[in-house]
Amino acid sequence: MARGFFITFEGGEGAGKSTQISRLATKLRNREFDVLLTREPGGSPGAEAVRHVLLSGAAEPFGPQMEAILFAAARSDHVEQVIRPAVTRGAIVLCDRFLDSSRVYQGVTGNLDPDFMRNLERVAINGMMPDLTLILDLDPAEGLRRATARRGEDVADRYEKETLAIHQRRREAYLTIAEREPERCVVIDAEASPADVEDAIAAAAFAALEKAGIRLEHDPEKWKPVFGKDHA
């Protein structure tokens, strides 16, 4: 059985991750790929139970270290119960946030010790690194404006309510990750129109799939995936 492919979507608040991950899922399914769409925090029954605790701010009084531990526990369950089995069976997994969110939100703006974060990450993902990470880059002020418009009268979550300066630090941290890991990360200009963002994401994803030996060959009726020798 061919190994699948693991793509994560990252970026600040209001960058359009949820919209664009759904659009890429549709493009891939139209080409007859087995696609699993998931998210963090959450994605598995155990992780979803932790999601409310984190986003509601209930864990905030215990400090960023405790939040990082809870994220790691949720991620471990998500990886072992959902992501790894799907990739093993040959699916393309699209995940809205993953380890880079912890690196940025708890590691950088939570001011946690880098060694602590690296050890926590190692245990949580247990080797399940993304094959491709798409970082949707957007001015934080515009991102917060979009996030506010999206939620309407609902209360801002644990992270949306933080200061613009913190969101700016997160943007810079994501761009630093992309610079350090160019083989894995592609920065997408989320200031562009949704259609242009969609096209840029599809181009990056299809290029990464081709590079991994998962070819997209045109058929007059449809697009189909064809796995190369390395994925047979």
JSON list of C-alpha atoms in Angstrom, two decimals:
[
{"chain": "A", "resi": 1, "resn": "MET", "atom": "CA", "xyz": [0.00, 0.00, 0.00]},
{"chain": "A", "resi": 2, "resn": "ALA", "atom": "CA", "xyz": [1.25, 3.47, -0.88]},
{"chain": "A", "resi": 3, "resn": "ARG", "atom": "CA", "xyz": [2.09, 5.84, 1.95]},
{"chain": "A", "resi": 4, "resn": "GLY", "atom": "CA", "xyz": [-0.06, 8.96, 1.93]},
{"chain": "A", "resi": 5, "resn": "PHE", "atom": "CA", "xyz": [0.93, 12.58, 2.42]},
{"chain": "A", "resi": 6, "resn": "PHE", "atom": "CA", "xyz": [0.59, 14.94, 5.38]},
{"chain": "A", "resi": 7, "resn": "ILE", "atom": "CA", "xyz": [-0.09, 18.66, 4.77]},
{"chain": "A", "resi": 8, "resn": "THR", "atom": "CA", "xyz": [-0.54, 21.21, 7.54]},
{"chain": "A", "resi": 9, "resn": "PHE", "atom": "CA", "xyz": [-1.97, 24.74, 7.36]},
{"chain": "A", "resi": 10, "resn": "GLU", "atom": "CA", "xyz": [-0.54, 27.39, 9.65]},
{"chain": "A", "resi": 11, "resn": "GLY", "atom": "CA", "xyz": [-0.83, 31.14, 10.20]},
{"chain": "A", "resi": 12, "resn": "GLY", "atom": "CA", "xyz": [-2.24, 33.81, 12.47]},
{"chain": "A", "resi": 13, "resn": "GLU", "atom": "CA", "xyz": [-5.82, 34.58, 13.36]},
{"chain": "A", "resi": 14, "resn": "GLY", "atom": "CA", "xyz": [-8.10, 35.35, 10.42]},
{"chain": "A", "resi": 15, "resn": "ALA", "atom": "CA", "xyz": [-5.61, 34.23, 7.76]},
{"chain": "A", "resi": 16, "resn": "GLY", "atom": "CA", "xyz": [-8.23, 32.05, 6.03]},
{"chain": "A", "resi": 17, "resn": "LYS", "atom": "CA", "xyz": [-6.93, 28.60, 6.96]},
{"chain": "A", "resi": 18, "resn": "SER", "atom": "CA", "xyz": [-10.37, 27.02, 7.42]},
{"chain": "A", "resi": 19, "resn": "THR", "atom": "CA", "xyz": [-11.65, 28.32, 4.08]},
{"chain": "A", "resi": 20, "resn": "GLN", "atom": "CA", "xyz": [-8.57, 27.35, 2.12]},
{"chain": "A", "resi": 21, "resn": "ILE", "atom": "CA", "xyz": [-8.09, 23.90, 3.64]},
{"chain": "A", "resi": 22, "resn": "SER", "atom": "CA", "xyz": [-11.63, 23.02, 2.54]},
{"chain": "A", "resi": 23, "resn": "ARG", "atom": "CA", "xyz": [-10.94, 24.29, -0.98]},
{"chain": "A", "resi": 24, "resn": "LEU", "atom": "CA", "xyz": [-7.80, 22.20, -1.30]},
{"chain": "A", "resi": 25, "resn": "ALA", "atom": "CA", "xyz": [-9.67, 19.16, 0.02]},
{"chain": "A", "resi": 26, "resn": "THR", "atom": "CA", "xyz": [-12.27, 19.62, -2.73]},
{"chain": "A", "resi": 27, "resn": "LYS", "atom": "CA", "xyz": [-9.59, 19.91, -5.43]},
{"chain": "A", "resi": 28, "resn": "LEU", "atom": "CA", "xyz": [-7.91, 16.73, -4.24]},
{"chain": "A", "resi": 29, "resn": "ARG", "atom": "CA", "xyz": [-11.15, 14.77, -3.93]},
{"chain": "A", "resi": 30, "resn": "ASN", "atom": "CA", "xyz": [-12.11, 15.83, -7.44]},
{"chain": "A", "resi": 31, "resn": "ARG", "atom": "CA", "xyz": [-8.92, 14.05, -8.52]},
{"chain": "A", "resi": 32, "resn": "GLU", "atom": "CA", "xyz": [-10.05, 10.93, -6.65]},
{"chain": "A", "resi": 33, "resn": "PHE", "atom": "CA", "xyz": [-7.61, 11.17, -3.75]},
{"chain": "A", "resi": 34, "resn": "ASP", "atom": "CA", "xyz": [-8.59, 9.78, -0.37]},
{"chain": "A", "resi": 35, "resn": "VAL", "atom": "CA", "xyz": [-8.54, 12.98, 1.73]},
{"chain": "A", "resi": 36, "resn": "LEU", "atom": "CA", "xyz": [-8.85, 13.36, 5.49]},
{"chain": "A", "resi": 37, "resn": "LEU", "atom": "CA", "xyz": [-9.62, 16.86, 6.76]},
{"chain": "A", "resi": 38, "resn": "THR", "atom": "CA", "xyz": [-8.82, 17.49, 10.43]},
{"chain": "A", "resi": 39, "resn": "ARG", "atom": "CA", "xyz": [-7.82, 20.22, 12.89]},
{"chain": "A", "resi": 40, "resn": "GLU", "atom": "CA", "xyz": [-6.00, 21.14, 16.07]},
{"chain": "A", "resi": 41, "resn": "PRO", "atom": "CA", "xyz": [-6.59, 21.41, 18.89]},
{"chain": "A", "resi": 42, "resn": "GLY", "atom": "CA", "xyz": [-8.94, 18.51, 18.34]},
{"chain": "A", "resi": 43, "resn": "GLY", "atom": "CA", "xyz": [-9.31, 16.02, 15.53]},
{"chain": "A", "resi": 44, "resn": "SER", "atom": "CA", "xyz": [-9.82, 12.93, 17.70]},
{"chain": "A", "resi": 45, "resn": "PRO", "atom": "CA", "xyz": [-12.29, 12.25, 20.52]},
{"chain": "A", "resi": 46, "resn": "GLY", "atom": "CA", "xyz": [-9.62, 12.66, 23.20]},
{"chain": "A", "resi": 47, "resn": "ALA", "atom": "CA", "xyz": [-8.19, 15.80, 21.64]},
{"chain": "A", "resi": 48, "resn": "GLU", "atom": "CA", "xyz": [-11.63, 17.37, 21.13]},
{"chain": "A", "resi": 49, "resn": "ALA", "atom": "CA", "xyz": [-12.23, 16.99, 24.86]},
{"chain": "A", "resi": 50, "resn": "VAL", "atom": "CA", "xyz": [-9.13, 19.13, 25.46]},
{"chain": "A", "resi": 51, "resn": "ARG", "atom": "CA", "xyz": [-10.03, 21.69, 22.76]},
{"chain": "A", "resi": 52, "resn": "HIS", "atom": "CA", "xyz": [-12.69, 23.47, 24.81]},
{"chain": "A", "resi": 53, "resn": "VAL", "atom": "CA", "xyz": [-10.40, 23.71, 27.83]},
{"chain": "A", "resi": 54, "resn": "LEU", "atom": "CA", "xyz": [-7.71, 25.39, 25.74]},
{"chain": "A", "resi": 55, "resn": "LEU", "atom": "CA", "xyz": [-9.76, 27.76, 23.59]},
{"chain": "A", "resi": 56, "resn": "SER", "atom": "CA", "xyz": [-12.08, 28.82, 26.40]},
{"chain": "A", "resi": 57, "resn": "GLY", "atom": "CA", "xyz": [-9.08, 30.02, 28.38]},
{"chain": "A", "resi": 58, "resn": "ALA", "atom": "CA", "xyz": [-9.75, 27.64, 31.27]},
{"chain": "A", "resi": 59, "resn": "ALA", "atom": "CA", "xyz": [-6.11, 26.52, 31.24]},
{"chain": "A", "resi": 60, "resn": "GLU", "atom": "CA", "xyz": [-4.69, 30.04, 30.93]},
{"chain": "A", "resi": 61, "resn": "PRO", "atom": "CA", "xyz": [-4.37, 30.67, 34.71]},
{"chain": "A", "resi": 62, "resn": "PHE", "atom": "CA", "xyz": [-2.02, 27.67, 34.93]},
{"chain": "A", "resi": 63, "resn": "GLY", "atom": "CA", "xyz": [0.45, 29.31, 32.53]},
{"chain": "A", "resi": 64, "resn": "PRO", "atom": "CA", "xyz": [1.83, 28.59, 29.06]},
{"chain": "A", "resi": 65, "resn": "GLN", "atom": "CA", "xyz": [3.75, 25.52, 30.18]},
{"chain": "A", "resi": 66, "resn": "MET", "atom": "CA", "xyz": [0.55, 23.78, 31.23]},
{"chain": "A", "resi": 67, "resn": "GLU", "atom": "CA", "xyz": [-1.14, 24.86, 28.00]},
{"chain": "A", "resi": 68, "resn": "ALA", "atom": "CA", "xyz": [1.78, 23.44, 26.02]},
{"chain": "A", "resi": 69, "resn": "ILE", "atom": "CA", "xyz": [1.48, 20.13, 27.86]},
{"chain": "A", "resi": 70, "resn": "LEU", "atom": "CA", "xyz": [-2.25, 19.98, 27.15]},
{"chain": "A", "resi": 71, "resn": "PHE", "atom": "CA", "xyz": [-1.67, 20.75, 23.47]},
{"chain": "A", "resi": 72, "resn": "ALA", "atom": "CA", "xyz": [0.95, 18.00, 23.35]},
{"chain": "A", "resi": 73, "resn": "ALA", "atom": "CA", "xyz": [-1.37, 15.48, 24.98]},
{"chain": "A", "resi": 74, "resn": "ALA", "atom": "CA", "xyz": [-4.14, 16.33, 22.52]},
{"chain": "A", "resi": 75, "resn": "ARG", "atom": "CA", "xyz": [-1.66, 16.15, 19.60]},
{"chain": "A", "resi": 76, "resn": "SER", "atom": "CA", "xyz": [-0.36, 12.75, 20.64]},
{"chain": "A", "resi": 77, "resn": "ASP", "atom": "CA", "xyz": [-3.89, 11.33, 20.68]},
{"chain": "A", "resi": 78, "resn": "HIS", "atom": "CA", "xyz": [-4.68, 13.00, 17.35]},
{"chain": "A", "resi": 79, "resn": "VAL", "atom": "CA", "xyz": [-1.54, 11.61, 15.71]},
{"chain": "A", "resi": 80, "resn": "GLU", "atom": "CA", "xyz": [-1.96, 8.06, 16.91]},
{"chain": "A", "resi": 81, "resn": "GLN", "atom": "CA", "xyz": [-5.73, 7.77, 16.54]},
{"chain": "A", "resi": 82, "resn": "VAL", "atom": "CA", "xyz": [-6.28, 9.73, 13.33]},
{"chain": "A", "resi": 83, "resn": "ILE", "atom": "CA", "xyz": [-3.29, 11.10, 11.40]},
{"chain": "A", "resi": 84, "resn": "ARG", "atom": "CA", "xyz": [-0.88, 8.16, 11.37]},
{"chain": "A", "resi": 85, "resn": "PRO", "atom": "CA", "xyz": [-3.52, 5.54, 10.45]},
{"chain": "A", "resi": 86, "resn": "ALA", "atom": "CA", "xyz": [-4.77, 7.73, 7.60]},
{"chain": "A", "resi": 87, "resn": "VAL", "atom": "CA", "xyz": [-1.29, 8.37, 6.16]},
{"chain": "A", "resi": 88, "resn": "THR", "atom": "CA", "xyz": [-0.46, 4.67, 6.53]},
{"chain": "A", "resi": 89, "resn": "ARG", "atom": "CA", "xyz": [-3.49, 3.67, 4.47]},
{"chain": "A", "resi": 90, "resn": "GLY", "atom": "CA", "xyz": [-2.48, 6.08, 1.71]},
{"chain": "A", "resi": 91, "resn": "ALA", "atom": "CA", "xyz": [-4.67, 9.12, 2.42]},
{"chain": "A", "resi": 92, "resn": "ILE", "atom": "CA", "xyz": [-3.71, 12.75, 2.05]},
{"chain": "A", "resi": 93, "resn": "VAL", "atom": "CA", "xyz": [-4.21, 14.35, 5.46]},
{"chain": "A", "resi": 94, "resn": "LEU", "atom": "CA", "xyz": [-4.94, 18.08, 5.63]},
{"chain": "A", "resi": 95, "resn": "CYS", "atom": "CA", "xyz": [-4.64, 19.49, 9.14]},
{"chain": "A", "resi": 96, "resn": "ASP", "atom": "CA", "xyz": [-5.68, 22.98, 10.26]},
{"chain": "A", "resi": 97, "resn": "ARG", "atom": "CA", "xyz": [-2.77, 23.80, 12.64]},
{"chain": "A", "resi": 98, "resn": "PHE", "atom": "CA", "xyz": [-0.19, 21.37, 14.01]},
{"chain": "A", "resi": 99, "resn": "LEU", "atom": "CA", "xyz": [3.21, 21.51, 15.70]},
{"chain": "A", "resi": 100, "resn": "ASP", "atom": "CA", "xyz": [4.20, 24.93, 14.34]},
{"chain": "A", "resi": 101, "resn": "SER", "atom": "CA", "xyz": [1.30, 26.51, 16.21]},
{"chain": "A", "resi": 102, "resn": "SER", "atom": "CA", "xyz": [2.76, 25.23, 19.47]},
{"chain": "A", "resi": 103, "resn": "ARG", "atom": "CA", "xyz": [6.21, 26.44, 18.48]},
{"chain": "A", "resi": 104, "resn": "VAL", "atom": "CA", "xyz": [4.81, 29.90, 17.87]},
{"chain": "A", "resi": 105, "resn": "TYR", "atom": "CA", "xyz": [1.97, 30.34, 20.38]},
{"chain": "A", "resi": 106, "resn": "GLN", "atom": "CA", "xyz": [3.47, 28.58, 23.40]},
{"chain": "A", "resi": 107, "resn": "GLY", "atom": "CA", "xyz": [7.16, 28.52, 22.51]},
{"chain": "A", "resi": 108, "resn": "VAL", "atom": "CA", "xyz": [7.74, 32.04, 21.19]},
{"chain": "A", "resi": 109, "resn": "THR", "atom": "CA", "xyz": [4.99, 34.22, 22.66]},
{"chain": "A", "resi": 110, "resn": "GLY", "atom": "CA", "xyz": [4.66, 31.98, 25.72]},
{"chain": "A", "resi": 111, "resn": "ASN", "atom": "CA", "xyz": [8.40, 32.41, 26.32]},
{"chain": "A", "resi": 112, "resn": "LEU", "atom": "CA", "xyz": [8.92, 28.73, 27.05]},
{"chain": "A", "resi": 113, "resn": "ASP", "atom": "CA", "xyz": [12.31, 27.08, 27.15]},
{"chain": "A", "resi": 114, "resn": "PRO", "atom": "CA", "xyz": [13.30, 25.81, 23.65]},
{"chain": "A", "resi": 115, "resn": "ASP", "atom": "CA", "xyz": [14.61, 22.50, 25.01]},
{"chain": "A", "resi": 116, "resn": "PHE", "atom": "CA", "xyz": [11.35, 21.91, 26.86]},
{"chain": "A", "resi": 117, "resn": "MET", "atom": "CA", "xyz": [9.37, 22.63, 23.66]},
{"chain": "A", "resi": 118, "resn": "ARG", "atom": "CA", "xyz": [11.58, 20.36, 21.52]},
{"chain": "A", "resi": 119, "resn": "ASN", "atom": "CA", "xyz": [11.23, 17.45, 23.93]},
{"chain": "A", "resi": 120, "resn": "LEU", "atom": "CA", "xyz": [7.47, 17.94, 24.21]},
{"chain": "A", "resi": 121, "resn": "GLU", "atom": "CA", "xyz": [7.16, 18.08, 20.43]},
{"chain": "A", "resi": 122, "resn": "ARG", "atom": "CA", "xyz": [9.25, 14.94, 19.95]},
{"chain": "A", "resi": 123, "resn": "VAL", "atom": "CA", "xyz": [7.02, 12.93, 22.26]},
{"chain": "A", "resi": 124, "resn": "ALA", "atom": "CA", "xyz": [3.77, 14.38, 20.90]},
{"chain": "A", "resi": 125, "resn": "ILE", "atom": "CA", "xyz": [4.36, 13.76, 17.19]},
{"chain": "A", "resi": 126, "resn": "ASN", "atom": "CA", "xyz": [6.42, 10.57, 17.55]},
{"chain": "A", "resi": 127, "resn": "GLY", "atom": "CA", "xyz": [8.01, 11.03, 14.13]},
{"chain": "A", "resi": 128, "resn": "MET", "atom": "CA", "xyz": [4.88, 12.25, 12.36]},
{"chain": "A", "resi": 129, "resn": "MET", "atom": "CA", "xyz": [6.33, 15.39, 10.74]},
{"chain": "A", "resi": 130, "resn": "PRO", "atom": "CA", "xyz": [4.30, 17.11, 8.03]},
{"chain": "A", "resi": 131, "resn": "ASP", "atom": "CA", "xyz": [5.46, 16.53, 4.47]},
{"chain": "A", "resi": 132, "resn": "LEU", "atom": "CA", "xyz": [4.37, 20.06, 3.57]},
{"chain": "A", "resi": 133, "resn": "THR", "atom": "CA", "xyz": [3.41, 23.07, 5.69]},
{"chain": "A", "resi": 134, "resn": "LEU", "atom": "CA", "xyz": [1.53, 25.96, 4.10]},
{"chain": "A", "resi": 135, "resn": "ILE", "atom": "CA", "xyz": [1.95, 29.18, 6.10]},
{"chain": "A", "resi": 136, "resn": "LEU", "atom": "CA", "xyz": [-0.76, 31.73, 5.29]},
{"chain": "A", "resi": 137, "resn": "ASP", "atom": "CA", "xyz": [0.91, 35.07, 5.90]},
{"chain": "A", "resi": 138, "resn": "LEU", "atom": "CA", "xyz": [-1.26, 38.09, 6.69]},
{"chain": "A", "resi": 139, "resn": "ASP", "atom": "CA", "xyz": [-0.84, 41.44, 8.41]},
{"chain": "A", "resi": 140, "resn": "PRO", "atom": "CA", "xyz": [-2.07, 40.79, 11.98]},
{"chain": "A", "resi": 141, "resn": "ALA", "atom": "CA", "xyz": [-4.28, 43.90, 12.03]},
{"chain": "A", "resi": 142, "resn": "GLU", "atom": "CA", "xyz": [-6.13, 42.66, 8.95]},
{"chain": "A", "resi": 143, "resn": "GLY", "atom": "CA", "xyz": [-6.29, 39.15, 10.38]},
{"chain": "A", "resi": 144, "resn": "LEU", "atom": "CA", "xyz": [-7.90, 40.35, 13.60]},
{"chain": "A", "resi": 145, "resn": "ARG", "atom": "CA", "xyz": [-10.35, 42.47, 11.60]},
{"chain": "A", "resi": 146, "resn": "ARG", "atom": "CA", "xyz": [-11.35, 39.39, 9.61]},
{"chain": "A", "resi": 147, "resn": "ALA", "atom": "CA", "xyz": [-11.60, 37.25, 12.74]},
{"chain": "A", "resi": 148, "resn": "THR", "atom": "CA", "xyz": [-13.85, 39.82, 14.42]},
{"chain": "A", "resi": 149, "resn": "ALA", "atom": "CA", "xyz": [-16.12, 40.02, 11.37]},
{"chain": "A", "resi": 150, "resn": "ARG", "atom": "CA", "xyz": [-16.29, 36.23, 11.18]},
{"chain": "A", "resi": 151, "resn": "ARG", "atom": "CA", "xyz": [-17.35, 35.62, 14.76]},
{"chain": "A", "resi": 152, "resn": "GLY", "atom": "CA", "xyz": [-19.87, 38.48, 14.91]},
{"chain": "A", "resi": 153, "resn": "GLU", "atom": "CA", "xyz": [-21.15, 38.91, 18.44]},
{"chain": "A", "resi": 154, "resn": "ASP", "atom": "CA", "xyz": [-19.49, 35.75, 19.75]},
{"chain": "A", "resi": 155, "resn": "VAL", "atom": "CA", "xyz": [-16.80, 36.13, 22.41]},
{"chain": "A", "resi": 156, "resn": "ALA", "atom": "CA", "xyz": [-13.19, 36.16, 21.20]},
{"chain": "A", "resi": 157, "resn": "ASP", "atom": "CA", "xyz": [-11.34, 32.97, 22.04]},
{"chain": "A", "resi": 158, "resn": "ARG", "atom": "CA", "xyz": [-8.23, 32.60, 24.20]},
{"chain": "A", "resi": 159, "resn": "TYR", "atom": "CA", "xyz": [-5.87, 33.73, 21.44]},
{"chain": "A", "resi": 160, "resn": "GLU", "atom": "CA", "xyz": [-7.89, 36.19, 19.36]},
{"chain": "A", "resi": 161, "resn": "LYS", "atom": "CA", "xyz": [-8.24, 38.51, 22.37]},
{"chain": "A", "resi": 162, "resn": "GLU", "atom": "CA", "xyz": [-4.49, 39.08, 22.75]},
{"chain": "A", "resi": 163, "resn": "THR", "atom": "CA", "xyz": [-2.72, 42.30, 21.78]},
{"chain": "A", "resi": 164, "resn": "LEU", "atom": "CA", "xyz": [-1.71, 43.26, 18.26]},
{"chain": "A", "resi": 165, "resn": "ALA", "atom": "CA", "xyz": [1.95, 43.26, 19.32]},
{"chain": "A", "resi": 166, "resn": "ILE", "atom": "CA", "xyz": [1.70, 39.59, 20.34]},
{"chain": "A", "resi": 167, "resn": "HIS", "atom": "CA", "xyz": [0.07, 38.69, 17.03]},
{"chain": "A", "resi": 168, "resn": "GLN", "atom": "CA", "xyz": [2.89, 40.51, 15.22]},
{"chain": "A", "resi": 169, "resn": "ARG", "atom": "CA", "xyz": [5.48, 38.44, 17.09]},
{"chain": "A", "resi": 170, "resn": "ARG", "atom": "CA", "xyz": [3.65, 35.31, 15.99]},
{"chain": "A", "resi": 171, "resn": "ARG", "atom": "CA", "xyz": [3.72, 36.39, 12.37]},
{"chain": "A", "resi": 172, "resn": "GLU", "atom": "CA", "xyz": [7.46, 36.95, 12.60]},
{"chain": "A", "resi": 173, "resn": "ALA", "atom": "CA", "xyz": [7.92, 33.56, 14.29]},
{"chain": "A", "resi": 174, "resn": "TYR", "atom": "CA", "xyz": [6.08, 31.76, 11.49]},
{"chain": "A", "resi": 175, "resn": "LEU", "atom": "CA", "xyz": [8.23, 33.47, 8.88]},
{"chain": "A", "resi": 176, "resn": "THR", "atom": "CA", "xyz": [11.35, 32.47, 10.82]},
{"chain": "A", "resi": 177, "resn": "ILE", "atom": "CA", "xyz": [10.23, 28.83, 10.79]},
{"chain": "A", "resi": 178, "resn": "ALA", "atom": "CA", "xyz": [9.70, 29.04, 7.02]},
{"chain": "A", "resi": 179, "resn": "GLU", "atom": "CA", "xyz": [13.21, 30.45, 6.55]},
{"chain": "A", "resi": 180, "resn": "ARG", "atom": "CA", "xyz": [14.74, 27.69, 8.68]},
{"chain": "A", "resi": 181, "resn": "GLU", "atom": "CA", "xyz": [12.81, 24.83, 7.04]},
{"chain": "A", "resi": 182, "resn": "PRO", "atom": "CA", "xyz": [12.36, 25.78, 3.36]},
{"chain": "A", "resi": 183, "resn": "GLU", "atom": "CA", "xyz": [12.09, 22.14, 2.26]},
{"chain": "A", "resi": 184, "resn": "ARG", "atom": "CA", "xyz": [8.93, 21.71, 4.33]},
{"chain": "A", "resi": 185, "resn": "CYS", "atom": "CA", "xyz": [7.38, 25.18, 4.46]},
{"chain": "A", "resi": 186, "resn": "VAL", "atom": "CA", "xyz": [5.82, 27.36, 1.77]},
{"chain": "A", "resi": 187, "resn": "VAL", "atom": "CA", "xyz": [4.65, 30.89, 2.61]},
{"chain": "A", "resi": 188, "resn": "ILE", "atom": "CA", "xyz": [1.37, 31.90, 0.96]},
{"chain": "A", "resi": 189, "resn": "ASP", "atom": "CA", "xyz": [0.39, 35.57, 0.63]},
{"chain": "A", "resi": 190, "resn": "ALA", "atom": "CA", "xyz": [-2.99, 35.60, 2.38]},
{"chain": "A", "resi": 191, "resn": "GLU", "atom": "CA", "xyz": [-3.48, 39.30, 1.52]},
{"chain": "A", "resi": 192, "resn": "ALA", "atom": "CA", "xyz": [-4.43, 38.21, -2.03]},
{"chain": "A", "resi": 193, "resn": "SER", "atom": "CA", "xyz": [-7.98, 37.40, -3.13]},
{"chain": "A", "resi": 194, "resn": "PRO", "atom": "CA", "xyz": [-9.39, 34.06, -1.91]},
{"chain": "A", "resi": 195, "resn": "ALA", "atom": "CA", "xyz": [-9.23, 32.71, -5.47]},
{"chain": "A", "resi": 196, "resn": "ASP", "atom": "CA", "xyz": [-5.57, 33.69, -5.86]},
{"chain": "A", "resi": 197, "resn": "VAL", "atom": "CA", "xyz": [-4.73, 32.20, -2.46]},
{"chain": "A", "resi": 198, "resn": "GLU", "atom": "CA", "xyz": [-6.51, 29.00, -3.49]},
{"chain": "A", "resi": 199, "resn": "ASP", "atom": "CA", "xyz": [-4.48, 28.80, -6.71]},
{"chain": "A", "resi": 200, "resn": "ALA", "atom": "CA", "xyz": [-1.19, 29.40, -4.89]},
{"chain": "A", "resi": 201, "resn": "ILE", "atom": "CA", "xyz": [-1.99, 26.70, -2.35]},
{"chain": "A", "resi": 202, "resn": "ALA", "atom": "CA", "xyz": [-2.98, 24.21, -5.05]},
{"chain": "A", "resi": 203, "resn": "ALA", "atom": "CA", "xyz": [0.23, 24.91, -6.97]},
{"chain": "A", "resi": 204, "resn": "ALA", "atom": "CA", "xyz": [2.37, 24.35, -3.87]},
{"chain": "A", "resi": 205, "resn": "ALA", "atom": "CA", "xyz": [0.49, 21.20, -2.86]},
{"chain": "A", "resi": 206, "resn": "PHE", "atom": "CA", "xyz": [0.55, 19.63, -6.31]},
{"chain": "A", "resi": 207, "resn": "ALA", "atom": "CA", "xyz": [4.25, 20.41, -6.72]},
{"chain": "A", "resi": 208, "resn": "ALA", "atom": "CA", "xyz": [4.99, 18.73, -3.38]},
{"chain": "A", "resi": 209, "resn": "LEU", "atom": "CA", "xyz": [2.93, 15.68, -4.33]},
{"chain": "A", "resi": 210, "resn": "GLU", "atom": "CA", "xyz": [4.75, 15.39, -7.66]},
{"chain": "A", "resi": 211, "resn": "LYS", "atom": "CA", "xyz": [8.10, 15.70, -5.90]},
{"chain": "A", "resi": 212, "resn": "ALA", "atom": "CA", "xyz": [7.07, 12.89, -3.54]},
{"chain": "A", "resi": 213, "resn": "GLY", "atom": "CA", "xyz": [6.30, 10.67, -6.53]},
{"chain": "A", "resi": 214, "resn": "ILE", "atom": "CA", "xyz": [2.53, 11.13, -6.43]},
{"chain": "A", "resi": 215, "resn": "ARG", "atom": "CA", "xyz": [1.73, 12.24, -9.96]},
{"chain": "A", "resi": 216, "resn": "LEU", "atom": "CA", "xyz": [-1.38, 14.01, -11.22]},
{"chain": "A", "resi": 217, "resn": "GLU", "atom": "CA", "xyz": [-2.03, 12.86, -14.78]},
{"chain": "A", "resi": 218, "resn": "HIS", "atom": "CA", "xyz": [-4.71, 14.45, -16.90]},
{"chain": "A", "resi": 219, "resn": "ASP", "atom": "CA", "xyz": [-7.53, 12.30, -18.22]},
{"chain": "A", "resi": 220, "resn": "PRO", "atom": "CA", "xyz": [-10.17, 13.72, -20.62]},
{"chain": "A", "resi": 221, "resn": "GLU", "atom": "CA", "xyz": [-12.84, 12.91, -18.05]},
{"chain": "A", "resi": 222, "resn": "LYS", "atom": "CA", "xyz": [-11.07, 13.46, -14.74]},
{"chain": "A", "resi": 223, "resn": "TRP", "atom": "CA", "xyz": [-7.81, 13.82, -12.87]},
{"chain": "A", "resi": 224, "resn": "LYS", "atom": "CA", "xyz": [-6.35, 10.74, -11.22]},
{"chain": "A", "resi": 225, "resn": "PRO", "atom": "CA", "xyz": [-3.48, 10.12, -8.79]},
{"chain": "A", "resi": 226, "resn": "VAL", "atom": "CA", "xyz": [-0.74, 7.78, -10.02]},
{"chain": "A", "resi": 227, "resn": "PHE", "atom": "CA", "xyz": [1.84, 6.66, -7.50]},
{"chain": "A", "resi": 228, "resn": "GLY", "atom": "CA", "xyz": [5.49, 6.43, -8.54]},
{"chain": "A", "resi": 229, "resn": "LYS", "atom": "CA", "xyz": [7.90, 3.61, -7.71]},
{"chain": "A", "resi": 230, "resn": "ASP", "atom": "CA", "xyz": [8.81, 5.00, -4.31]},
{"chain": "A", "resi": 231, "resn": "HIS", "atom": "CA", "xyz": [5.14, 4.90, -3.27]},
{"chain": "A", "resi": 232, "resn": "ALA", "atom": "CA", "xyz": [4.20, 1.51, -4.69]}
]
